[in-house]
Coordinates of C-alpha atoms in Angstrom, one line a residue:
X1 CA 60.6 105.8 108.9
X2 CA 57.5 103.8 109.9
X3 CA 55.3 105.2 107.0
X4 CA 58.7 104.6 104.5
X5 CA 58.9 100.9 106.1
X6 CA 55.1 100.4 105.2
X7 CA 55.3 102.0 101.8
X8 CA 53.6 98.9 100.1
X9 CA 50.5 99.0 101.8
X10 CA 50.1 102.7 101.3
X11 CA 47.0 103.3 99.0
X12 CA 49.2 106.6 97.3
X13 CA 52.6 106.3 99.0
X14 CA 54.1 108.9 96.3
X15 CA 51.5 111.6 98.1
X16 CA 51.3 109.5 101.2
X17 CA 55.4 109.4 102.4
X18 CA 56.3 113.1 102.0
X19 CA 52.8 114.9 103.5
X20 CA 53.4 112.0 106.4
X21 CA 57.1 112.2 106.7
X22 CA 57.4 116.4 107.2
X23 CA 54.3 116.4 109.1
X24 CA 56.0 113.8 112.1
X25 CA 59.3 115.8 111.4
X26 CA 57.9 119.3 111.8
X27 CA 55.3 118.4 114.8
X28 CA 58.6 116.3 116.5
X29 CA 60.5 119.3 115.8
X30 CA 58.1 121.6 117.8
X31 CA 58.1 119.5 120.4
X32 CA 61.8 119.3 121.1
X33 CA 62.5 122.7 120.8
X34 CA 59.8 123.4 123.3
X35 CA 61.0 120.6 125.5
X36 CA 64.6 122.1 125.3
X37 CA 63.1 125.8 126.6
X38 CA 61.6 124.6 129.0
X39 CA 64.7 122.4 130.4
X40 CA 66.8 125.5 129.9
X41 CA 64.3 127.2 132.3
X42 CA 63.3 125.2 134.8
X43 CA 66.7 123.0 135.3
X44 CA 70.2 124.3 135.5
X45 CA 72.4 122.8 132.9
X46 CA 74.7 120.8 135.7
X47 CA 71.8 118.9 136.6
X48 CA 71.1 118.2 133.2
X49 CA 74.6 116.7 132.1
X50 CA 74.4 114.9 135.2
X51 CA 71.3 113.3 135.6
X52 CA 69.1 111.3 132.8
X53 CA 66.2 111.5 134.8
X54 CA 66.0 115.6 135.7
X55 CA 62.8 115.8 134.0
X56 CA 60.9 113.1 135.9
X57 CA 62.2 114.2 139.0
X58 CA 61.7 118.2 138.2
X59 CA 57.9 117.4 137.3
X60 CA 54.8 118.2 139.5
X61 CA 53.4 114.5 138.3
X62 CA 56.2 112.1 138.0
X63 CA 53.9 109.7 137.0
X64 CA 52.7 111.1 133.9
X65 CA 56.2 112.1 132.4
X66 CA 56.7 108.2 133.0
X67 CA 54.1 107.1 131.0
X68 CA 54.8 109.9 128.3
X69 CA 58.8 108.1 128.5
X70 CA 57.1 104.8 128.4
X71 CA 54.2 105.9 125.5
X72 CA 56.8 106.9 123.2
X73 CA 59.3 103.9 123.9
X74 CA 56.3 101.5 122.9
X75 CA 55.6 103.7 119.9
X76 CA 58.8 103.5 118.6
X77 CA 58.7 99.7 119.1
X78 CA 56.1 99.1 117.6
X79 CA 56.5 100.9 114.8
X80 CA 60.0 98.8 114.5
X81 CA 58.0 96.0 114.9
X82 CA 55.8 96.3 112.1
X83 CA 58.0 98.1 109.8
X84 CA 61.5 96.0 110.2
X85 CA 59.7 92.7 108.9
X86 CA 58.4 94.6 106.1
X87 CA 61.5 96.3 104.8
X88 CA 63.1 92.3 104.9
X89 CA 60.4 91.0 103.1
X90 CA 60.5 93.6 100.4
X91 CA 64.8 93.5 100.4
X92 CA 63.9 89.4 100.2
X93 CA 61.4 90.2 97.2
X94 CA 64.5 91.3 95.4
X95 CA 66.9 88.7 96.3
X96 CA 69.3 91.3 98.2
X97 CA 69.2 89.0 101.4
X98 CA 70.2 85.6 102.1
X99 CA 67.6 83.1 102.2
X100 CA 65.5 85.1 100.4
X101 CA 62.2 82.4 99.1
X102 CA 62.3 82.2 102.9
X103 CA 62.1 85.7 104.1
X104 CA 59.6 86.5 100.9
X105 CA 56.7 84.7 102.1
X106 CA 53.3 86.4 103.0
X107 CA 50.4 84.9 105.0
X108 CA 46.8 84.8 103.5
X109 CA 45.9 88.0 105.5
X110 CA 49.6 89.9 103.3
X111 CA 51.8 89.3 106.8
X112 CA 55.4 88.9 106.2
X113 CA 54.9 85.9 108.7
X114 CA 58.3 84.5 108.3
X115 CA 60.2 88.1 108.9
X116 CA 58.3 89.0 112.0
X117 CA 59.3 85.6 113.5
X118 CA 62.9 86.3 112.2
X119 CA 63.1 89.8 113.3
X120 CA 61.7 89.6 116.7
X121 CA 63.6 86.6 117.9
X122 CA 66.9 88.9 116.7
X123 CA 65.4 92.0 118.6
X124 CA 65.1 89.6 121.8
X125 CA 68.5 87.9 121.8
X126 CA 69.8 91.6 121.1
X127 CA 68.1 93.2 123.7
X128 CA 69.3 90.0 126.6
X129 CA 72.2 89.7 125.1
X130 CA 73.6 93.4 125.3
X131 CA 73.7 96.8 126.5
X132 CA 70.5 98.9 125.5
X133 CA 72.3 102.0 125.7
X134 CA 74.9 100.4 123.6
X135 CA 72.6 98.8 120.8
X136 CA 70.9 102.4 120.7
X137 CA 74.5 103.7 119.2
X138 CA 74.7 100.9 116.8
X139 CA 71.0 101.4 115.7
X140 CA 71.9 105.1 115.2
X141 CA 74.6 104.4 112.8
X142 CA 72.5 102.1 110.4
X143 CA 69.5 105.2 110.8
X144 CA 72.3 107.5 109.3
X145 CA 74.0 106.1 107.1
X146 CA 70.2 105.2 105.6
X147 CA 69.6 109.2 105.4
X148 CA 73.0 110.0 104.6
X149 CA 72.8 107.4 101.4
X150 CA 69.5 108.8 100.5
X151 CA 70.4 112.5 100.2
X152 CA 74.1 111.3 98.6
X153 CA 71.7 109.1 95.9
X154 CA 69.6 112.5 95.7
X155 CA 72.9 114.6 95.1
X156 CA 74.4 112.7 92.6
X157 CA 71.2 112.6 90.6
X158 CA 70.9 116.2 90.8
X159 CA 74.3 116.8 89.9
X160 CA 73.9 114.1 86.7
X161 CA 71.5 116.6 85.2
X162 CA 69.8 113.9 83.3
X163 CA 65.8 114.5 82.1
X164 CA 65.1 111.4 83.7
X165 CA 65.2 112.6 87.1
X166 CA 62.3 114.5 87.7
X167 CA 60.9 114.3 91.6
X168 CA 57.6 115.4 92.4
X169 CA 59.1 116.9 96.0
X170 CA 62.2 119.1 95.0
X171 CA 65.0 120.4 97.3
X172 CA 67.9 122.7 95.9
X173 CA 71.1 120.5 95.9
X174 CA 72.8 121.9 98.6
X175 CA 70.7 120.6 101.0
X176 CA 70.9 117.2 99.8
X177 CA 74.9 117.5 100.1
X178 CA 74.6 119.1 103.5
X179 CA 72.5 116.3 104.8
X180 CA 75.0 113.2 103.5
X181 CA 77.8 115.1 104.9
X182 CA 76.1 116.0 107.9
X183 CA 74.6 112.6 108.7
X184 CA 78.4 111.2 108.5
X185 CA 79.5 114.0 111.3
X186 CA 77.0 113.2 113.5
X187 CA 77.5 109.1 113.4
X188 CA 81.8 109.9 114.3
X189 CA 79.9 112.8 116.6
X190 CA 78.0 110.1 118.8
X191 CA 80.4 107.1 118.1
X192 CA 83.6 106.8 115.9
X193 CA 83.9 102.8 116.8
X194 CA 80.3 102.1 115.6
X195 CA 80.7 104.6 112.9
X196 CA 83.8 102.5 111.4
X197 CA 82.0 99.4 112.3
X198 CA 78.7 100.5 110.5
X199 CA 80.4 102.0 107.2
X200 CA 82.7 98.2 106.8
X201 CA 79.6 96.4 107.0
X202 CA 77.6 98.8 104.2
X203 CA 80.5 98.3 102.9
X204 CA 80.8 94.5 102.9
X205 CA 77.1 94.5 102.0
X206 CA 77.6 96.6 98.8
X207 CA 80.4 94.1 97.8
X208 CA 78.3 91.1 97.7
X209 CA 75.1 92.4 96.3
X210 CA 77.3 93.8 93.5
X211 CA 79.0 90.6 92.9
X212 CA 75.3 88.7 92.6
X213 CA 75.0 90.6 90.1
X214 CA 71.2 92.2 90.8
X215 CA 68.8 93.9 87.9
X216 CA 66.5 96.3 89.3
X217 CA 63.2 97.0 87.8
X218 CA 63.4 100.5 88.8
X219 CA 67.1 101.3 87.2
X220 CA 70.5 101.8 88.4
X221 CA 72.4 105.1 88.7
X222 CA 76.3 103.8 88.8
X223 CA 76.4 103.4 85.1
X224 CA 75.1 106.5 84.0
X225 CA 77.3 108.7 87.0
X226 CA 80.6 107.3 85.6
X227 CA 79.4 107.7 82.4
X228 CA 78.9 111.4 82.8
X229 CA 82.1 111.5 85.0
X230 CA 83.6 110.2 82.0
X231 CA 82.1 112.2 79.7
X232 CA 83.5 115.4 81.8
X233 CA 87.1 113.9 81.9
X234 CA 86.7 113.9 77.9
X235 CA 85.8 116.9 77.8
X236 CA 88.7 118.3 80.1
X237 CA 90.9 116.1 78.6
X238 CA 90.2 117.5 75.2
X239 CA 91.1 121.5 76.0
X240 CA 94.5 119.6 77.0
X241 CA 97.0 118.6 74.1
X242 CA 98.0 115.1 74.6
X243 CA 102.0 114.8 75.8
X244 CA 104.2 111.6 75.0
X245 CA 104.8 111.5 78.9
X246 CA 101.0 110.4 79.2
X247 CA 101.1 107.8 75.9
X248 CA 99.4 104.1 76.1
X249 CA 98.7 101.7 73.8
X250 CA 95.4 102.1 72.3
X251 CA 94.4 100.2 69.1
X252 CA 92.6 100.0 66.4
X253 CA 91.9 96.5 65.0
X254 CA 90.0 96.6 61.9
X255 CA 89.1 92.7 61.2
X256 CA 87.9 91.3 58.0
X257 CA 86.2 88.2 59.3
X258 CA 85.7 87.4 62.9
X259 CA 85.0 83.8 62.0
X260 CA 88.8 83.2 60.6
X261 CA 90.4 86.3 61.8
X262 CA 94.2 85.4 61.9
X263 CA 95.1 87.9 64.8
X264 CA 96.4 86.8 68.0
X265 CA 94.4 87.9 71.0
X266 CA 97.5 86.7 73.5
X267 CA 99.6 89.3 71.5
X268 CA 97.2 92.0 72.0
X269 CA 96.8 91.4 74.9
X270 CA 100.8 91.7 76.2
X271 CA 100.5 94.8 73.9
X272 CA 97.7 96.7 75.6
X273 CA 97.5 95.2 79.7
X274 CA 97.0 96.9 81.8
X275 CA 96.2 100.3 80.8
X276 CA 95.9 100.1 76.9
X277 CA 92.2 100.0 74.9
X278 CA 91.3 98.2 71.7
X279 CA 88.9 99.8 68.9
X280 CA 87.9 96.5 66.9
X281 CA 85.5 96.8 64.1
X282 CA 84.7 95.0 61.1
X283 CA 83.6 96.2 57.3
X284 CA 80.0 94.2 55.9
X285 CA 77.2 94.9 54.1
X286 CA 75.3 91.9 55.3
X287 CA 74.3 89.7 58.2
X288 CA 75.2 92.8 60.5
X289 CA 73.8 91.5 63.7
X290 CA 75.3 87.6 63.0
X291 CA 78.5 89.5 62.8
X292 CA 78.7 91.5 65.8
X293 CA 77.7 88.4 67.9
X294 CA 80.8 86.7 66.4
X295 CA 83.4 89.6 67.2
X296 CA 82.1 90.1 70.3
X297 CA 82.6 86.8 71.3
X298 CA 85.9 86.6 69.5
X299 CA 86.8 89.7 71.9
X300 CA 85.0 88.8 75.3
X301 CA 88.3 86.5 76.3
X302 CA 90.3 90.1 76.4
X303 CA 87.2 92.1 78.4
X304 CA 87.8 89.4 80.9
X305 CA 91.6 90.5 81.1
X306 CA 89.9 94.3 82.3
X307 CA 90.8 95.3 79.4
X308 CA 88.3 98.2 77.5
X309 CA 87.4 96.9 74.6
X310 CA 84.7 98.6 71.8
X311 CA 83.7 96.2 69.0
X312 CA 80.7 97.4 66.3
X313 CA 80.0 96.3 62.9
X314 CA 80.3 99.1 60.0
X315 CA 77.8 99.0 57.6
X316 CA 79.7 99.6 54.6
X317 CA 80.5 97.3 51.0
X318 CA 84.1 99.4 50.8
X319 CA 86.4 97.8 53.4
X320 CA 89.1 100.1 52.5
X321 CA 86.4 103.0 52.7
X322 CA 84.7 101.5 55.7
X323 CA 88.3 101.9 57.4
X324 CA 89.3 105.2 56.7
X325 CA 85.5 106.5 58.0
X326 CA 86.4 104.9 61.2
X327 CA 89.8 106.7 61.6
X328 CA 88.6 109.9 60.6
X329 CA 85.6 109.7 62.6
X330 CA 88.0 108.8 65.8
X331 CA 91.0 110.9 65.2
X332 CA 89.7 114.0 66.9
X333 CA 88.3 112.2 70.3
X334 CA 89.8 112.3 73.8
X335 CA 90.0 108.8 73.8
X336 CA 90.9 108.0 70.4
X337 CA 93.0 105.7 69.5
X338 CA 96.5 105.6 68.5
X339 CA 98.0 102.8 66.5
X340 CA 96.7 101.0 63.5
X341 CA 96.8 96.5 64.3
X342 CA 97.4 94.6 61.3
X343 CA 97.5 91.2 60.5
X344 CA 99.9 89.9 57.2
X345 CA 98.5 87.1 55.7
X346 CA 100.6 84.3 54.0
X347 CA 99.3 84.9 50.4
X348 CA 99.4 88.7 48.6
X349 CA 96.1 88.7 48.0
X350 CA 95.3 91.7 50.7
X351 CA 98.8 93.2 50.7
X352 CA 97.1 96.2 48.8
X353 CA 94.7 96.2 51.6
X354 CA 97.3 96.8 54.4
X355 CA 99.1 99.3 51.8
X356 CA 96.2 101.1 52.0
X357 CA 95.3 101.1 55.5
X358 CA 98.8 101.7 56.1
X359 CA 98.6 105.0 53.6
X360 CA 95.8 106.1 55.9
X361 CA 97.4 106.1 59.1
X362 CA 100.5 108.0 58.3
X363 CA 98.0 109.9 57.0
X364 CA 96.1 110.9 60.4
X365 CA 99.2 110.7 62.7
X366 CA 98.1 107.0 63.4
X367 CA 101.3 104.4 64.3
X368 CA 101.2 101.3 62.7
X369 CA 101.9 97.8 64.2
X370 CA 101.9 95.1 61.1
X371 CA 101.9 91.5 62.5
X372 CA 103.4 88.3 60.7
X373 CA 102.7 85.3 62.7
X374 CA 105.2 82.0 62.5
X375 CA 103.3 79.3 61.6
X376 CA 104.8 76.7 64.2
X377 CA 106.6 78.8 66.9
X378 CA 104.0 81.1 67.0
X379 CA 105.1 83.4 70.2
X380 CA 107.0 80.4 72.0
X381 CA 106.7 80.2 75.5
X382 CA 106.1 83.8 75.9
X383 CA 109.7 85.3 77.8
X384 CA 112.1 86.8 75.8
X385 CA 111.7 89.7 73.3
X386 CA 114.2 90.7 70.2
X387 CA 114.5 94.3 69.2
X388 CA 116.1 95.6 66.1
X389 CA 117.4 98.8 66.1
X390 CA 119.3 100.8 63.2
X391 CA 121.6 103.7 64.6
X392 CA 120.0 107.0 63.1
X393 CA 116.7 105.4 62.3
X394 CA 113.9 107.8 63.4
X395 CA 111.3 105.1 63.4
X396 CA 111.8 103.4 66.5
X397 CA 109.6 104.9 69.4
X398 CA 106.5 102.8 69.1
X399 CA 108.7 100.1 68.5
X400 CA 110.2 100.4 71.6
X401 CA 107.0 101.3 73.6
X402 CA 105.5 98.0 72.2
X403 CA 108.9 96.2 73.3
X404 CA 108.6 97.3 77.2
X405 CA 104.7 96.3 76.9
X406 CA 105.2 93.1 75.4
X407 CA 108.3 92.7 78.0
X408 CA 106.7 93.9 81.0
X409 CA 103.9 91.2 80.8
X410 CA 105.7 88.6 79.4
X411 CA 108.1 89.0 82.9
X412 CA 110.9 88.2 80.5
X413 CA 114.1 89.4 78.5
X414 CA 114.5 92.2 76.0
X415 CA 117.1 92.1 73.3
X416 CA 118.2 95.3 71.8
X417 CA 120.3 94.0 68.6
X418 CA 121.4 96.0 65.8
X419 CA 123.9 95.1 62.8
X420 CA 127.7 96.5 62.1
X421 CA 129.2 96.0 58.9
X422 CA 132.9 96.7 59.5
X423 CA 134.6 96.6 63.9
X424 CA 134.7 100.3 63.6
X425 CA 130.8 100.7 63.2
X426 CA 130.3 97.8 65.7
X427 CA 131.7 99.8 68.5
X428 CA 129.9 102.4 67.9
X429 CA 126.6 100.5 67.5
X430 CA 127.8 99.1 71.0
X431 CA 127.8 103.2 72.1
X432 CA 124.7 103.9 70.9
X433 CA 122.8 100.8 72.4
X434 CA 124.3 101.9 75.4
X435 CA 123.4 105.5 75.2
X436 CA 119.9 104.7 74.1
X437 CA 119.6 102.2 77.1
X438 CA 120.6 104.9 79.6
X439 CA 118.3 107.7 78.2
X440 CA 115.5 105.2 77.7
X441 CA 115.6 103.8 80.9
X442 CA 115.2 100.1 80.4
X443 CA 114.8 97.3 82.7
X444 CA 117.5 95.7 84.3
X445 CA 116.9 92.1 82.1
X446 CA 117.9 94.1 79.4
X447 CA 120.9 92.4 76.9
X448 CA 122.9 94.2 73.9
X449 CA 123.2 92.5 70.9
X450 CA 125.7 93.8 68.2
X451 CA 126.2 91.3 64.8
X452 CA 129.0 92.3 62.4
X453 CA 127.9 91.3 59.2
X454 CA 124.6 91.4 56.5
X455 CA 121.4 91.3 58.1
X456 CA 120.5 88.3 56.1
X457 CA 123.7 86.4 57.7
X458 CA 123.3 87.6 61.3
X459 CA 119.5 86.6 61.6
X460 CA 120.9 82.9 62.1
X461 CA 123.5 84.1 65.3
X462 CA 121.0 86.2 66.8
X463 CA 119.7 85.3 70.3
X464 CA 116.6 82.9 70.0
X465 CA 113.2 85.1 70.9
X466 CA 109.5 84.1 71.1
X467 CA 108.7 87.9 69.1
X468 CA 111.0 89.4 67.2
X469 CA 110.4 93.2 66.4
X470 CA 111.4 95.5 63.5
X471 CA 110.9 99.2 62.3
X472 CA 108.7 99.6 59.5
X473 CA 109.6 101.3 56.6
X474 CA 108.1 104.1 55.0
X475 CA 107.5 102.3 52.1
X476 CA 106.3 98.5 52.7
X477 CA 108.5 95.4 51.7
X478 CA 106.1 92.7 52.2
X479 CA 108.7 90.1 50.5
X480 CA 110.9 91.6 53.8
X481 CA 107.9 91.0 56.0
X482 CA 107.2 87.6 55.1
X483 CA 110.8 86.3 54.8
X484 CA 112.1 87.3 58.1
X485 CA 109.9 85.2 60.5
X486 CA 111.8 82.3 58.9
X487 CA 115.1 83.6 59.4
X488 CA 114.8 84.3 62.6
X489 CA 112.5 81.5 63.3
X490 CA 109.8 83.3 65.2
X491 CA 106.3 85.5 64.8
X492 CA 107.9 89.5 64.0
X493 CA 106.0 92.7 64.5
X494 CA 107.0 95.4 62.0
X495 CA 105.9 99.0 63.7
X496 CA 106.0 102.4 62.3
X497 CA 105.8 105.4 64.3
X498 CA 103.3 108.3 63.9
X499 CA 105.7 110.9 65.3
X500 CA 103.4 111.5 68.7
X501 CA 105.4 109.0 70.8
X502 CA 108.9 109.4 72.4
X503 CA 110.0 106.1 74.7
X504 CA 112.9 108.6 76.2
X505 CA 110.3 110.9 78.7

């Protein structure tokens, strides 16, 4: 490790490291193995176990095999002692160490001045302070888990398969695998206590230099591994056809303008947390890159929720045409997504729009979630959910996934109301709320709701909600949609299914 440590003052450190490193490694390894036959020869193997000194005291000069001990004790010092300050100074360089202007410092003569003061003072309280024997485990562990890191690093880059990765000194990756693993079995091998001690404080190290957020010059490999770990999942995801049991909320928000969008970013967000993704796009001709920087920043308040969120800016003068490309082009993906979002503005002037968009979506097997926003209540204080439900209607699985969502974040209550015309259909209406309940598994803050009479009368005796949620029909009523948030005096989501959910598995 000296050469590594002094890597910046090599002249050619690419040729320089590797010639140096397996030369000490192979002339060290003859030397041990001839060491070890002639121990095995000349001293039986209880005196070995048993005493530290059997090869000073088996010599003919005692004295030399002293200064040999002694020679290579100092050699390893210094090397330590020139290399340690180095490798701070450089990790200081990079701002991956506390009090880093400090430690970065060079002399006039290119001595890390300040880390040779630093690390020999540490080296002599260390070595007054405790057990040499004791420090040599420790110092063991952080050696290890160095070489064990650098062949996992090596490992994963092999197994990435990217064109970037080209070393000048290759290895088959086996060996590279073998070596992290074994490095780990040797550190529980020589000391499971400093070997759980080491790993939490790599550990606790990694934490905090993610969390300042560093930018190497040199690249970083953790993006592109889970990117080709996620591009693998697609791919094994998409030999798999996709089962209601596995279904989340993934949507599709097409958004005219970013600067006056009339969405609700609170609503999508109950809608999708915590495992749901949102699409977003918007259709322009112009001003691309102005536009893009306005919906992302219309978005960024939902990426801060963890949620995954794509935004980009189709190029297109069609908004109706922009839209169906971007369905079509997402419909066949692993990770495509699954229901339409739209927003129902006060005047008519995009109903055809929506009607479009709408067509489109039944179209592809796409559910469709239509929003009409109360202009004062908005969504209340955020507790308590109304769900309509018509006995017979198919269309009610995505409305009530979205309910449980919506329910499940809000921490609140969820209504399931429905209307009876005559006391004959009532109790049954009571049966099938009951039924539905049971098979559906809802949450125990779960209240039925059945009102005897026209829907247009019972809006005014149903149970005050801050959402109130409705089937959609196959063919839009957008008098209907824009009516009922002022009947039942509350925002309303109007959902139709695609056919792919089921919210009884």
């Amino acid at each position: 490790m000296a050469g590594a440590n002094m890597s910046g003052d090599l002249k050619d450190p690419r040729r320089a490291i590797p010639l140096g490193t397996l030369g000490a490694i192979g002339v060290t390894l003859v030397i041990y193995i001839g060491l070890a036959y002639l121990c095995a020869y000349y001293i039986s193997p209880e005196v070995l176990r048993g005493n530290q000194m059997a090869m000073v005291d088996s010599a003919r000069w005692e004295g030399l095999v002293i200064m040999g001990i002694l020679a290579a004790t100092f050699s390893s010092a210094l090397g330590s002692m020139v290399g340690a300050p180095r490798v701070l100074q450089a990790l200081a360089e990079q701002k991956t160490v506390p009090f880093d202007n400090f430690f970065a410092v060079k002399s006039e003569n290119n001595e890390p001045r300040n880390a040779i003061i630093f690390t020999g003072g540490f080296i002599l309280v260390s070595i007054l302070a405790g057990n040499l024997d004791a420090l040599a485990s420790l110092i063991t562990m952080f050696f290890l888990i160095t070489y064990g890191t650098l062949n996992l690093v090596v490992f994963i880059q092999q197994s990435m398969k990217i064109i970037s990765f080209r070393p000048t000194f290759k290895v088959p990756r086996f060996v590279s695998l073998v070596g992290a693993l074994s490095c780990v079995f040797i550190m529980f091998l020589i000391n499971p206590i400093f070997s759980v001690v080491a790993l939490i404080t790599i550990i606790i190290l990694y934490i905090w230099l993610t969390r300042k957020g560093l930018r190497s010059e040199w690249g970083d490999i953790r993006g592109g591994m889970f990117l080709v770990l996620a591009e693998r999942a697609a791919r094994l995801a998409a030999k798999f056809p996709r089962h209601q049991i596995s279904w989340k909320p993934d949507l599709l928000i097409p958004i005219p303008d970013p600067q006056v969008w009339a969405g609700s970013l609170l609503l999508i967000r109950s809608i999708t947390y915590p495992s749901g993704s949102i699409f977003a796009f918007t259709v322009q001709d112009r001003n691309i890159d102005e536009t893009e920087a306005y919906l992302r920043e219309l978005l960024q308040p939902l990426s801060q929720q963890s949620i995954a969120v794509n935004a980009t800016v189709i190029e297109e003068h069609e908004y109706i045409l922009g839209t169906r490309l971007v369905i079509q082009t997402l419909k066949n993906g692993a990770l495509r997504p699954n229901a339409l979002f739209l927003t129902l503005e006060e005047n008519a002037e995009h109903d055809a729009v929506i009607e479009a968009l709408n067509h489109h979506a039944v179209r592809y097997n796409m559910g469709v979630i239509i929003l009409n926003q109360h202009p004062r209540a908005a969504f209340g204080i955020q507790k308590d959910v109304n769900l309509w439900l018509r006995d017979g209607s198919p269309n009610w699985h995505l409305a009530m996934l979205i309910a449980l969502q919506i329910q499940s974040n809000w921490e609140g209550r969820l209504n399931l109301i429905t209307v009876a015309s005559t006391k004959a259909e009532k109790r049954q209406a009571n049966r099938f709320l009951e039924r539905l309940s049971d098979q559906a598994r809802l949450p125990s803050m779960t209240e039925f709701y059945v009102l005897e009479g026209e829907f247009k009368q019972v809006t005014e005796t149903a149970p005050r909600a801050d959402i109130n949620i409705f089937g959609l029909a196959s063919q839009l009523s957008f008098d209907f949609m824009r009516s009922v948030p002022q009947q039942v005096r509350s925002s309303c989501l109007f959902i139709g299914d695609s056919g792919q959910e089921s919210a009884l598995v």
